[in-house]
XYZ file of C-alpha atoms in Angstrom:
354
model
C -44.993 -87.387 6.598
C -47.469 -90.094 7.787
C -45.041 -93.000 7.992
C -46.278 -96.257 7.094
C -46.424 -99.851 8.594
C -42.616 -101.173 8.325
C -40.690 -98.509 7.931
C -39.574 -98.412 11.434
C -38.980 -101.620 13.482
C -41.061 -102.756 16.372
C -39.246 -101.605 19.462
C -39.228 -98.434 17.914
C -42.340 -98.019 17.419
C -43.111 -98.950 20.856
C -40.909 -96.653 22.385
C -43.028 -93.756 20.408
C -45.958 -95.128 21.293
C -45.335 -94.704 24.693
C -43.864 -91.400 24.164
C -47.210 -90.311 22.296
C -49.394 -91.655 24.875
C -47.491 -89.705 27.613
C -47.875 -86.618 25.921
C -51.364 -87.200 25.179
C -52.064 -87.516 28.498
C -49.880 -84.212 29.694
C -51.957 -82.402 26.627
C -55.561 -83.857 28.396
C -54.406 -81.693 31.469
C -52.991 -79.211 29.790
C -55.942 -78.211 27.723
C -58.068 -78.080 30.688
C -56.326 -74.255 31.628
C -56.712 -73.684 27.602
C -60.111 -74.684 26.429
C -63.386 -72.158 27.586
C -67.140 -72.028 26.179
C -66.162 -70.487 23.247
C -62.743 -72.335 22.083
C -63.853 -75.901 22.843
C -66.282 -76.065 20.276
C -63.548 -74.226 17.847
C -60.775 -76.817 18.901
C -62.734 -79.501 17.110
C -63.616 -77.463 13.755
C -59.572 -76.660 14.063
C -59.045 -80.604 13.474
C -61.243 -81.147 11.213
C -59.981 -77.895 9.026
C -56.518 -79.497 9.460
C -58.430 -82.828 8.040
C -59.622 -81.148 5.146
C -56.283 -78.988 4.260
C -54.138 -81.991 4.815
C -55.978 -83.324 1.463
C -54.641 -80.538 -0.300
C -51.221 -81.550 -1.559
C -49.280 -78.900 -3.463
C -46.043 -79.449 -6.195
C -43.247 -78.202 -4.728
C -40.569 -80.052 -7.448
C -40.570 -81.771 -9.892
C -42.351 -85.192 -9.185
C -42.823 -83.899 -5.246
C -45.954 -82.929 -3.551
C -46.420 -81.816 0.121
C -49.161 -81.234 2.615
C -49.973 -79.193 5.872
C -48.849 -80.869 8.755
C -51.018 -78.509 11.020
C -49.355 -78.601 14.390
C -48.007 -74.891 14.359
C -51.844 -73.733 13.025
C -53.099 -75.500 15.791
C -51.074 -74.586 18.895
C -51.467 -70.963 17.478
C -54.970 -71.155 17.233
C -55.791 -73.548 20.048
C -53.268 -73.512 22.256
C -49.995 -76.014 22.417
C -51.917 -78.504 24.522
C -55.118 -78.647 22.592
C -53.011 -78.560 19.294
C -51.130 -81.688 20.164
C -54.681 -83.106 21.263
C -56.322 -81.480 17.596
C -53.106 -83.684 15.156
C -53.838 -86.615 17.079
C -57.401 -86.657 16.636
C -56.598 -86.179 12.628
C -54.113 -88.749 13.124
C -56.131 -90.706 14.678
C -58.569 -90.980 12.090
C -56.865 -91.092 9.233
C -55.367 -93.964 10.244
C -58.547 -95.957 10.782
C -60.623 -94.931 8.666
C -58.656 -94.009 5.450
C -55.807 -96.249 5.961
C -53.533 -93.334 5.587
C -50.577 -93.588 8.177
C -49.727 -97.204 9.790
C -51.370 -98.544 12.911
C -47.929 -99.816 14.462
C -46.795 -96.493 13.197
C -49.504 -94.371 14.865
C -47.058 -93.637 17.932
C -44.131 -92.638 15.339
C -46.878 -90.034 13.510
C -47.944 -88.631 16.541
C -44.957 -87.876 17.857
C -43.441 -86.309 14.362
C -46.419 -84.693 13.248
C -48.328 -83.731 16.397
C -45.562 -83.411 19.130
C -42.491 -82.280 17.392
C -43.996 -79.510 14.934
C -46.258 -77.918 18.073
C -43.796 -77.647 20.740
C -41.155 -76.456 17.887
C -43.741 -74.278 16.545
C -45.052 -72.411 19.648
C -41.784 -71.950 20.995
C -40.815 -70.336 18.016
C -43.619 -68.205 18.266
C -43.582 -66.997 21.895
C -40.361 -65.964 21.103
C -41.277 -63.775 18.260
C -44.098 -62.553 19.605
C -42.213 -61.096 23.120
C -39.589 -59.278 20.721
C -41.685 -58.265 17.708
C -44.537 -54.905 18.122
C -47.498 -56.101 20.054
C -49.598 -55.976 16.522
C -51.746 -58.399 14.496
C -48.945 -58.055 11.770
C -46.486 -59.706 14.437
C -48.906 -62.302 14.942
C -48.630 -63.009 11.308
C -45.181 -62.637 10.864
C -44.572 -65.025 13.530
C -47.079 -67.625 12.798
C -45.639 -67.678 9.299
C -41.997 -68.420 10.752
C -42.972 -70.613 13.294
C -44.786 -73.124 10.801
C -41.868 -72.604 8.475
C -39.508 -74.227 10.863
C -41.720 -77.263 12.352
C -41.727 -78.671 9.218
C -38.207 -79.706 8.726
C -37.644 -80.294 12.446
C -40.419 -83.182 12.153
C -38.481 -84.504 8.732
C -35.481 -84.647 11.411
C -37.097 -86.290 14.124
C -38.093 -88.778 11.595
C -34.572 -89.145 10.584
C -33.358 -89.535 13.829
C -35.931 -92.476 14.499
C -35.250 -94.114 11.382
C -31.269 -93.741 12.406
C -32.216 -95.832 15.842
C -34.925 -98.369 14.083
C -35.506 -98.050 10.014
C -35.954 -101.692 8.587
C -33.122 -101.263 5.719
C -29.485 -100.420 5.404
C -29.514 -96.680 4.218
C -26.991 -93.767 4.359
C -28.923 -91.751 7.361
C -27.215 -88.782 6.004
C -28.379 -88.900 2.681
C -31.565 -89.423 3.923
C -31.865 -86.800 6.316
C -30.087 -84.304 3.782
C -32.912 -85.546 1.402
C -35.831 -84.901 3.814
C -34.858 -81.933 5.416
C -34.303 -80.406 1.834
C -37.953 -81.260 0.656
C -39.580 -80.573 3.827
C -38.019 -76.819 4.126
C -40.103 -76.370 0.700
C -43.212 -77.829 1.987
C -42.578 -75.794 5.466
C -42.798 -72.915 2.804
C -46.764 -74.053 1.667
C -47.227 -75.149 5.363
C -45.919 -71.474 6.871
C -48.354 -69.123 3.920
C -50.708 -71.808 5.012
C -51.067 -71.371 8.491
C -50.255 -67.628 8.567
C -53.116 -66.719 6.068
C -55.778 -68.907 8.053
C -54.190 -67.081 11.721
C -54.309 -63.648 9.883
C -57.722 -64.291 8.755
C -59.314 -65.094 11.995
C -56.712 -62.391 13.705
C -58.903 -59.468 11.852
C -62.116 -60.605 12.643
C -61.534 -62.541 16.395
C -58.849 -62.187 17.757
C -60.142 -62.983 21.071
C -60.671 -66.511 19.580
C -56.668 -66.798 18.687
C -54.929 -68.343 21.831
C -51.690 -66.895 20.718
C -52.639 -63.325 20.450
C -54.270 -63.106 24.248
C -51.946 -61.219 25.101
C -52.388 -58.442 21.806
C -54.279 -56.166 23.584
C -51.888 -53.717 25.297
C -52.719 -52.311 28.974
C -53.848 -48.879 29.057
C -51.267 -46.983 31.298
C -52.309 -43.863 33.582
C -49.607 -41.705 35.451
C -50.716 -41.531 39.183
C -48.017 -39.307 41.223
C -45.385 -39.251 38.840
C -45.281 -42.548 38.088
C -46.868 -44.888 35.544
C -49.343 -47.678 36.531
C -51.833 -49.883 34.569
C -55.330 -48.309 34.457
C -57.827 -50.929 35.846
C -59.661 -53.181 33.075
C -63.020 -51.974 32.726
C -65.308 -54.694 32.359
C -67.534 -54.926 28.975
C -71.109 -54.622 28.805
C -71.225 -57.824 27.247
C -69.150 -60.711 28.611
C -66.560 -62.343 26.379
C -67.760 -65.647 27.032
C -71.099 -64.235 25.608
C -70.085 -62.914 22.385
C -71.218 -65.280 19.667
C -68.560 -67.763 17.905
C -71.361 -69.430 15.933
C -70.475 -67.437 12.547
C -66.944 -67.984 12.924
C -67.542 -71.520 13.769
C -70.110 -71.748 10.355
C -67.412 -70.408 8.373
C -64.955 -72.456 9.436
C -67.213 -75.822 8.613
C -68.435 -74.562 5.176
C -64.861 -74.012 4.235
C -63.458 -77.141 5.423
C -66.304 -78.706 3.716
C -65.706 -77.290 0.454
C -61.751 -78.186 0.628
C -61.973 -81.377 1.428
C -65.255 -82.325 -1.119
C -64.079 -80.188 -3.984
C -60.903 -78.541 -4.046
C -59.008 -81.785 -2.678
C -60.218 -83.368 -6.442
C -57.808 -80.809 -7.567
C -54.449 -81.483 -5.259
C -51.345 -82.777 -6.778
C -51.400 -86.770 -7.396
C -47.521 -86.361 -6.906
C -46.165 -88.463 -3.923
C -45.447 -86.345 -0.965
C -42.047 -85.728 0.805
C -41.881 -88.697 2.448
C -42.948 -91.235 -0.113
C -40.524 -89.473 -2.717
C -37.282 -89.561 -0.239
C -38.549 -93.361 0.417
C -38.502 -94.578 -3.036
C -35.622 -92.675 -4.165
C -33.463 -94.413 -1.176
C -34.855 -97.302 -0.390
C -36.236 -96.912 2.653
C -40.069 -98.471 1.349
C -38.186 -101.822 0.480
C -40.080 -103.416 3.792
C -43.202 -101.432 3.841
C -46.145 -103.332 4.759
C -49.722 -103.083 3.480
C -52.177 -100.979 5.674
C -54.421 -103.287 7.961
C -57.109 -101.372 7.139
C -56.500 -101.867 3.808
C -59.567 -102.818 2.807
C -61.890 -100.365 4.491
C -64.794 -98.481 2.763
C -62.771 -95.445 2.822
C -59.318 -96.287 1.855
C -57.135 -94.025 0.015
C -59.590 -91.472 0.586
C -62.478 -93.010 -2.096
C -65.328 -94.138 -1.168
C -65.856 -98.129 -2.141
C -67.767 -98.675 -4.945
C -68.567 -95.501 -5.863
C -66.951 -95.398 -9.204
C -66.791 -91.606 -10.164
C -63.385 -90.529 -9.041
C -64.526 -86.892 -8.291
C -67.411 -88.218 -6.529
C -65.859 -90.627 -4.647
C -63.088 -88.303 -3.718
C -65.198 -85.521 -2.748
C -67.531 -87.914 -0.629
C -64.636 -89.698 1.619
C -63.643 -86.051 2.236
C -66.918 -84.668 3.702
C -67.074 -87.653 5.774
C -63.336 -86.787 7.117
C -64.552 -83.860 7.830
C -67.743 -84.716 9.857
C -66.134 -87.514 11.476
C -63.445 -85.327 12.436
C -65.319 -82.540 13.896
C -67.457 -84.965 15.858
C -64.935 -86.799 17.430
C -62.890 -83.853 18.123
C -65.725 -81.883 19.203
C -66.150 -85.091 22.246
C -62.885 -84.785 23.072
C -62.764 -81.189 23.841
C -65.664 -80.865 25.138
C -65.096 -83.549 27.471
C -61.861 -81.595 28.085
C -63.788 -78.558 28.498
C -66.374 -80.419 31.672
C -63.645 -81.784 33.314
C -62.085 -78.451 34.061
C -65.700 -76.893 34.986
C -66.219 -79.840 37.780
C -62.334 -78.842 39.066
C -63.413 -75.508 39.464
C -66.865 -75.791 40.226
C -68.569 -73.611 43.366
C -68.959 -77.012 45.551
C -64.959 -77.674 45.281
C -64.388 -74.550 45.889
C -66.480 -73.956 48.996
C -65.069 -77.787 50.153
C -61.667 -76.000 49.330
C -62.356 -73.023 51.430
C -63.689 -74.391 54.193
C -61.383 -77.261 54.842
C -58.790 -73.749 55.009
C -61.313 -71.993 57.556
């Protein structure tokens, strides 16, 4: 799904760029009310997990691979805000560094790849959630059908802005028949994706999991005939306390060992996108990457001969890159809503009411 340089015209690209950068901008405020001491630091290891899995293409026909997109894992995890916020980091650096994803096209992947599959994705999965049982199964269930259905709904939106601005003369409905088809199969790897990694961290913190806040269920006392919620007793050990370091450990080793190792291993078959492109045409005006040339192109790094090495190298620096410049970003994020709600505001606040 990362489109290229050329496939879409210039004043379409513009128009998405715009769009991304507005909803960049509503995600830095948003995240503000989503991001605490203990998921800021998790926000960036969420990118740079999403880094290392997006390396990991699976066959899912004959001569097609696919990838995680990671915008449904991310809003789940994260928060909707903070997951648009986590793609477009990824995004972000994948098309600098690795010259994976056009620059002219960065506004067109952000806004298929980050925008589209989170806001489909979490509203998918509020709705589950408020009609399945309050249970960490649910959470699963939902997470798995959420990520499911981002997946083609991004392959549409990139339809849809190929229909206003692609650079050749296609049949829009053969393409969009084409990509929707292959991207419900790799919404398949995407969803067991996604809900393994939510159900995994689900059983072991589920106070870490911004979409199952809400799984504890209110212990209810009858007072005079009639049922009210029994006051929240506070534990002897704030939340904000409780250690994330192990998760957070975890979390790094594994994305480290994905992207350095197991990535050797992914399918060399072109993904969804490049596949549907050849096959119709829509590549005939694809330019080469402007970054072309740097040291990490095509996820190698230059001169390093050793294909495995090479491979495995470019990876761990995704990955460290990644976390790092996520890791900025959120905390940054994370400050700026401390000084909003910090003691001298609030006493300015309250006595400007006095």
């Amino acid at each position: 799904m990362h489109v290229p340089d050329g496939f879409i015209d210039a004043p379409t690209s513009a128009v998405t760029g715009v769009v991304a950068a507005a909803a960049v901008a509503v995600s830095l405020r948003g995240a503000r009310r989503e991001l605490d001491e203990r998921t800021a630091p998790l926000a960036g290891l969420v990118a740079a997990f999403i880094f290392a899995v997006q390396m990991l293409n699976f066959p899912v026909a004959a001569g097609t691979s696919g990838h995680l997109l990671g915008g449904a894992l991310a809003a789940i995890l994260v928060g909707p805000y903070t997951g648009v916020l986590c793609v477009s980091v990824v995004l972000l650096m994948q098309g600098i560094l690795f010259a994976d994803g056009g620059l002219t096209a960065l506004g067109v992947n952000i806004t298929n790849m980050a925008i589209v599959t989170t806001v489909v994705a979490y509203a998918v999965f509020r709705g589950l959630v408020k009609v399945l049982p309050r249970s960490r199964r649910s959470v699963t269930v939902a997470s798995f059908v959420a990520a499911l259905l981002s997946v083609p709904a991004a392959a549409l939106a990139f339809t849809l802005m190929y229909a206003v601005g692609g650079t050749t003369d296609v049949s829009i409905g053969k393409v969009a028949g084409a990509m929707v088809g292959v991207h419900i199969l790799i919404g398949i790897g995407e969803a067991a994706i996604t809900a393994l990694t939510v159900g995994a961290v689900v059983a072991v913190r589920p106070d870490l999991v911004y979409g199952a806040r809400d799984l504890r269920q209110r212990l209810r006392l009858r007072v005079g005939g009639e049922l009210v919620d029994a006051p929240v007793a506070e534990p002897a050990v704030p939340v904000a306390a409780r250690s994330s370091r192990k998760v957070w450990a975890v979390g790094l080793v594994t994305s480290l060992v994905l992207a350095g190792f197991v990535s050797f291993y992914a399918s060399a078959s072109p993904d969804g996108l490049e596949k549907v492109a050849a096959d119709h045409g829509i590549d005939k005006k694809a330019e080469d990457h402007a970054n072309a040339d740097s040291p990490l192109a095509d996820y190698g790094v230059k001169d390093v001969t050793d294909a495995r090495l090479s491979g495995g190298l470019a990876g761990v620096i995704g990955v460290g890159v990644t976390v790092v410049a996520g890791s900025a970003v959120f905390w940054a994020v994370r400050r700026r809503r401390a000084d909003d709600v910090s003691p001298s505001s609030t006493s300015t606040t309250a006595g400007s009411s006095a």
